[in-house]
Tab-separated table of C-alpha atoms in Angstrom:
chain	number	residue	atom	x	y	z
A	202	MET	CA	29.443	162.015	15.281
A	203	TYR	CA	32.698	160.619	13.882
A	204	ASP	CA	33.217	156.893	14.402
A	205	MET	CA	36.367	156.192	16.429
A	206	GLN	CA	35.960	152.411	16.434
A	207	ASP	CA	39.318	150.680	17.049
A	208	LYS	CA	40.937	153.991	18.091
A	209	THR	CA	42.719	154.350	21.428
A	210	VAL	CA	42.763	157.782	23.049
A	211	LEU	CA	44.654	158.903	26.160
A	212	ILE	CA	43.254	161.978	27.921
A	213	THR	CA	45.220	163.494	30.783
A	214	GLY	CA	43.404	165.056	33.715
A	215	SER	CA	40.188	163.399	32.588
A	216	ALA	CA	38.576	162.144	35.787
A	217	ARG	CA	36.540	165.339	36.081
A	218	GLY	CA	35.693	168.630	34.410
A	219	ILE	CA	36.233	169.271	30.719
A	220	GLY	CA	38.551	166.267	30.463
A	221	LYS	CA	35.812	163.969	31.691
A	222	THR	CA	33.357	165.351	29.138
A	223	ILE	CA	35.920	164.779	26.392
A	224	ALA	CA	36.397	161.197	27.558
A	225	GLU	CA	32.644	160.566	27.653
A	226	TYR	CA	32.162	161.985	24.165
A	227	PHE	CA	34.972	159.890	22.692
A	228	ALA	CA	33.489	156.810	24.361
A	229	GLN	CA	30.157	157.582	22.697
A	230	ALA	CA	32.070	157.630	19.396
A	231	ASN	CA	33.237	154.046	20.106
A	232	ALA	CA	36.832	154.925	21.032
A	233	THR	CA	38.781	153.050	23.686
A	234	VAL	CA	39.242	155.795	26.263
A	235	LEU	CA	42.175	155.888	28.671
A	236	ILE	CA	41.574	158.037	31.754
A	237	LEU	CA	44.706	159.464	33.409
A	238	ASP	CA	44.511	161.441	36.638
A	239	LEU	CA	46.055	161.698	40.096
A	240	ASN	CA	42.824	161.063	41.986
A	241	ALA	CA	42.368	157.292	42.112
A	242	GLU	CA	38.787	157.430	43.377
A	243	ALA	CA	37.751	159.892	40.686
A	244	VAL	CA	39.414	157.767	38.002
A	245	GLU	CA	37.617	154.642	39.194
A	246	ALA	CA	34.275	156.461	39.293
A	247	THR	CA	34.678	157.951	35.808
A	248	VAL	CA	35.753	154.646	34.266
A	249	LYS	CA	32.783	152.874	35.864
A	250	GLU	CA	30.377	155.585	34.704
A	251	ILE	CA	31.564	155.359	31.103
A	252	ASN	CA	31.579	151.564	31.036
A	253	ASP	CA	28.129	151.379	32.644
A	254	LYS	CA	26.821	153.438	29.729
A	255	GLY	CA	28.236	150.985	27.204
A	256	GLY	CA	31.567	152.692	26.589
A	257	LYS	CA	35.042	151.248	26.822
A	258	ALA	CA	37.276	152.973	29.360
A	259	PHE	CA	40.398	152.093	31.335
A	260	GLY	CA	41.889	154.028	34.234
A	261	TYR	CA	45.478	154.970	35.044
A	262	ILE	CA	46.949	156.880	37.973
A	263	GLY	CA	49.979	159.115	37.576
A	264	SER	CA	51.483	162.592	37.403
A	265	VAL	CA	52.108	164.150	33.991
A	266	THR	CA	55.190	165.859	35.442
A	267	ASP	CA	56.899	162.546	36.189
A	268	GLY	CA	58.876	161.693	33.058
A	269	ALA	CA	59.862	158.169	34.093
A	270	ALA	CA	56.304	157.322	35.121
A	271	MET	CA	54.843	158.660	31.882
A	272	GLU	CA	57.366	156.736	29.788
A	273	ALA	CA	56.430	153.558	31.653
A	274	LEU	CA	52.749	154.369	31.197
A	275	MET	CA	53.081	154.763	27.426
A	276	CYS	CA	54.832	151.384	27.229
A	277	GLN	CA	52.069	149.854	29.366
A	278	ILE	CA	49.413	151.321	27.065
A	279	ILE	CA	51.076	149.874	23.971
A	280	SER	CA	51.408	146.521	25.711
A	281	GLU	CA	47.774	146.450	26.850
A	282	HIS	CA	46.050	148.111	23.888
A	283	GLY	CA	48.465	147.607	21.020
A	284	LYS	CA	48.664	151.266	19.996
A	285	LEU	CA	47.948	154.878	20.902
A	286	ASP	CA	46.092	156.816	18.214
A	287	SER	CA	45.491	160.109	20.024
A	288	LEU	CA	46.836	162.008	23.021
A	289	ILE	CA	44.870	164.878	24.529
A	290	ASN	CA	46.946	166.978	26.920
A	291	ASN	CA	44.207	168.327	29.159
A	292	ALA	CA	45.740	168.197	32.666
A	293	GLY	CA	46.052	171.671	34.122
A	294	VAL	CA	45.764	173.856	37.218
A	295	THR	CA	45.370	177.525	38.113
A	296	ARG	CA	46.921	179.488	40.956
A	297	ASP	CA	45.693	183.008	40.238
A	298	ASN	CA	47.101	186.132	41.852
A	299	LEU	CA	48.365	189.572	40.937
A	300	MET	CA	52.009	189.653	39.863
A	301	LEU	CA	53.234	191.436	42.987
A	302	ARG	CA	51.549	188.843	45.186
A	303	MET	CA	52.254	185.730	43.157
A	304	LYS	CA	54.456	183.200	44.919
A	305	GLU	CA	57.258	181.493	43.057
A	306	GLU	CA	55.869	178.099	43.998
A	307	ASP	CA	52.536	179.003	42.353
A	308	TRP	CA	54.356	180.077	39.188
A	309	ASP	CA	56.395	176.866	39.177
A	310	LEU	CA	53.401	174.608	39.849
A	311	VAL	CA	51.276	176.015	37.011
A	312	LEU	CA	54.116	175.975	34.484
A	313	SER	CA	55.122	172.470	35.573
A	314	ILE	CA	51.718	170.826	35.248
A	315	ASN	CA	50.281	172.814	32.339
A	316	LEU	CA	53.335	173.146	30.106
A	317	LYS	CA	55.989	170.695	31.270
A	318	GLY	CA	53.307	168.030	31.633
A	319	ALA	CA	52.278	168.499	28.005
A	320	PHE	CA	55.930	168.310	26.941
A	321	ILE	CA	56.563	165.080	28.846
A	322	CYS	CA	53.414	163.291	27.680
A	323	THR	CA	53.897	164.420	24.085
A	324	GLN	CA	57.530	163.304	24.014
A	325	LYS	CA	56.763	159.881	25.485
A	326	ALA	CA	53.732	159.316	23.250
A	327	PHE	CA	55.565	160.433	20.112
A	328	LYS	CA	58.133	157.663	20.515
A	329	HIS	CA	55.368	155.136	19.903
A	330	MET	CA	53.328	157.132	17.399
A	331	MET	CA	56.352	157.690	15.156
A	332	LYS	CA	56.810	153.948	14.783
A	333	ALA	CA	53.191	153.610	13.679
A	334	ARG	CA	53.586	156.711	11.460
A	335	THR	CA	50.189	158.015	12.467
A	336	GLY	CA	48.623	159.924	15.331
A	337	SER	CA	46.898	163.060	16.535
A	338	ILE	CA	48.001	165.118	19.529
A	339	ILE	CA	45.634	167.753	20.900
A	340	ASN	CA	46.731	170.309	23.481
A	341	ILE	CA	44.033	171.989	25.562
A	342	ALA	CA	45.245	175.576	25.755
A	343	SER	CA	43.071	178.607	26.597
A	344	VAL	CA	42.055	181.978	25.204
A	345	ILE	CA	44.053	183.365	28.140
A	346	GLY	CA	47.142	182.122	26.314
A	347	LEU	CA	46.072	184.251	23.334
A	348	MET	CA	45.085	187.480	25.059
A	349	GLY	CA	46.466	187.363	28.617
A	350	ASN	CA	44.535	188.256	31.751
A	351	ALA	CA	45.249	190.273	34.879
A	352	GLY	CA	45.947	188.015	37.826
A	353	GLN	CA	46.799	185.032	35.632
A	354	ALA	CA	50.350	185.687	34.463
A	355	ASN	CA	51.429	182.133	35.297
A	356	TYR	CA	48.406	180.535	33.612
A	357	ALA	CA	48.714	182.799	30.552
A	358	ALA	CA	52.412	181.960	30.231
A	359	SER	CA	51.709	178.225	30.459
A	360	LYS	CA	48.935	178.289	27.866
A	361	GLY	CA	50.762	180.700	25.560
A	362	GLY	CA	53.758	178.394	25.784
A	363	MET	CA	51.533	175.443	24.965
A	364	ILE	CA	50.360	177.188	21.786
A	365	ALA	CA	53.950	177.808	20.657
A	366	PHE	CA	54.846	174.255	21.679
A	367	THR	CA	52.010	172.980	19.479
A	368	LYS	CA	53.373	174.744	16.411
A	369	SER	CA	56.909	173.473	16.933
A	370	CYS	CA	55.770	169.882	17.449
A	371	ALA	CA	53.526	170.084	14.382
A	372	LYS	CA	56.527	171.025	12.248
A	373	GLU	CA	58.722	168.308	13.762
A	374	PHE	CA	56.144	165.510	13.615
A	375	ALA	CA	54.583	166.178	10.205
A	376	SER	CA	57.083	163.990	8.364
A	377	ARG	CA	55.864	161.050	10.476
A	378	ASN	CA	52.208	161.786	9.633
A	379	ILE	CA	51.455	162.917	13.197
A	380	ARG	CA	49.317	165.993	13.559
A	381	VAL	CA	49.469	168.396	16.529
A	382	ASN	CA	46.816	171.020	17.217
A	383	ALA	CA	45.648	173.149	20.121
A	384	VAL	CA	42.142	173.891	21.334
A	385	ALA	CA	41.676	177.180	23.195
A	386	PRO	CA	38.472	177.229	25.264
A	387	GLY	CA	36.992	180.566	26.306
A	388	PHE	CA	34.402	181.008	29.054
A	389	ILE	CA	33.104	177.459	29.526
A	390	GLU	CA	30.403	176.247	31.918
A	391	THR	CA	32.244	174.235	34.579
A	392	GLU	CA	31.981	173.553	38.302
A	393	MET	CA	34.008	176.713	38.904
A	394	THR	CA	31.798	178.971	36.793
A	395	ALA	CA	28.598	177.414	38.156
A	396	VAL	CA	29.028	179.313	41.419
A	397	LEU	CA	29.204	182.718	39.706
A	398	SER	CA	26.355	185.119	40.341
A	399	ASP	CA	23.899	186.016	37.572
A	400	GLN	CA	25.392	189.508	37.506
A	401	VAL	CA	28.934	188.233	36.930
A	402	ARG	CA	27.723	185.807	34.262
A	403	ALA	CA	25.898	188.656	32.529
A	404	GLU	CA	29.103	190.726	32.521
A	405	TYR	CA	30.989	187.843	30.920
A	406	ALA	CA	28.285	187.453	28.282
A	407	LYS	CA	28.585	191.122	27.308
A	408	VAL	CA	32.095	190.616	25.910
A	409	ILE	CA	31.236	187.436	23.991
A	410	PRO	CA	29.786	188.042	20.504
A	411	LEU	CA	27.505	184.983	20.834
A	412	ALA	CA	26.415	186.409	24.227
A	413	LYS	CA	26.664	183.140	26.146
A	414	MET	CA	29.151	180.802	27.777
A	415	GLY	CA	30.161	177.589	26.069
A	416	SER	CA	29.793	174.047	27.355
A	417	PRO	CA	32.432	171.348	27.879
A	418	LEU	CA	30.702	169.469	25.069
A	419	ASP	CA	31.635	172.255	22.645
A	420	VAL	CA	35.287	171.557	23.463
A	421	ALA	CA	34.814	167.776	23.250
A	422	LYS	CA	33.241	167.981	19.789
A	423	LEU	CA	36.213	169.901	18.401
A	424	CYS	CA	38.649	167.448	19.982
A	425	LEU	CA	36.836	164.540	18.350
A	426	PHE	CA	37.057	166.243	14.951
A	427	LEU	CA	40.796	166.900	15.377
A	428	ALA	CA	41.403	163.295	16.419
A	429	SER	CA	39.431	161.889	13.497
A	430	SER	CA	40.520	161.310	9.905
A	431	GLU	CA	38.182	164.149	8.872
A	432	SER	CA	40.889	166.633	9.959
A	433	GLN	CA	43.807	164.871	8.263
A	434	TYR	CA	45.013	168.096	6.564
A	435	ILE	CA	44.949	170.231	9.732
A	436	THR	CA	48.054	170.592	11.887
A	437	GLY	CA	49.825	173.308	13.865
A	438	GLN	CA	46.596	175.208	14.445
A	439	THR	CA	45.099	176.810	17.544
A	440	ILE	CA	41.321	176.806	17.324
A	441	ALA	CA	39.385	178.878	19.831
A	442	VAL	CA	36.088	177.644	21.263
A	443	ASP	CA	35.051	180.993	22.659
A	444	GLY	CA	31.880	182.318	21.056
A	445	GLY	CA	33.903	184.806	19.045
A	446	LEU	CA	35.698	186.374	22.019
A	447	THR	CA	39.146	186.402	20.426
A	448	MET	CA	38.194	186.859	16.770
A	449	GLN	CA	40.514	189.107	14.771
């Protein structure tokens, strides 16, 4: 495990799910972990859980779609922690439906949180990272953004946009020594997939070369590598954590 001692990492949407696993793994690597989510109770519980295990975590409440709030948050983080070394844009939602049945509000919500949220947090964090002339930004995309999926046009558009956004930011920020990469998880074991029947899980496994679903820890390990100095010559990349599903 890479040592992230004296590194401060902000992870959006990290009070539960994959984001929580990422936060826990970074805490194990000695990073100061900043939990950002809308659910105050979940934030408090996650922070307590990490700290009780010997980690160092702090909780913040806010919406990634609120530009003014995120700008104030970044200033608060710099004031309280002195710096921000890494930002992981993990906050996201799904509102799946077939195109003919998809409501405009479901399209707008998914694009707003998944894509606009990443834009806002990246822009506000970059203002501080550019002064330090160092930083790593990691966008949690999805293999759906690479290959599309029926019934997920809004989600695919948001994650595909995030991948393109990653490349543009990487080109803009490189002169300031700030790297930007995307992680694209495939079929990952989560609370949502836990309720799937054995038959459905077997069907998923058939299309994955490694013949199994991944774990949130697989995603967390890649994020830690991309945030560490071990990946200092990697930027503008989208790396799939998908068991070979989207290999070309």
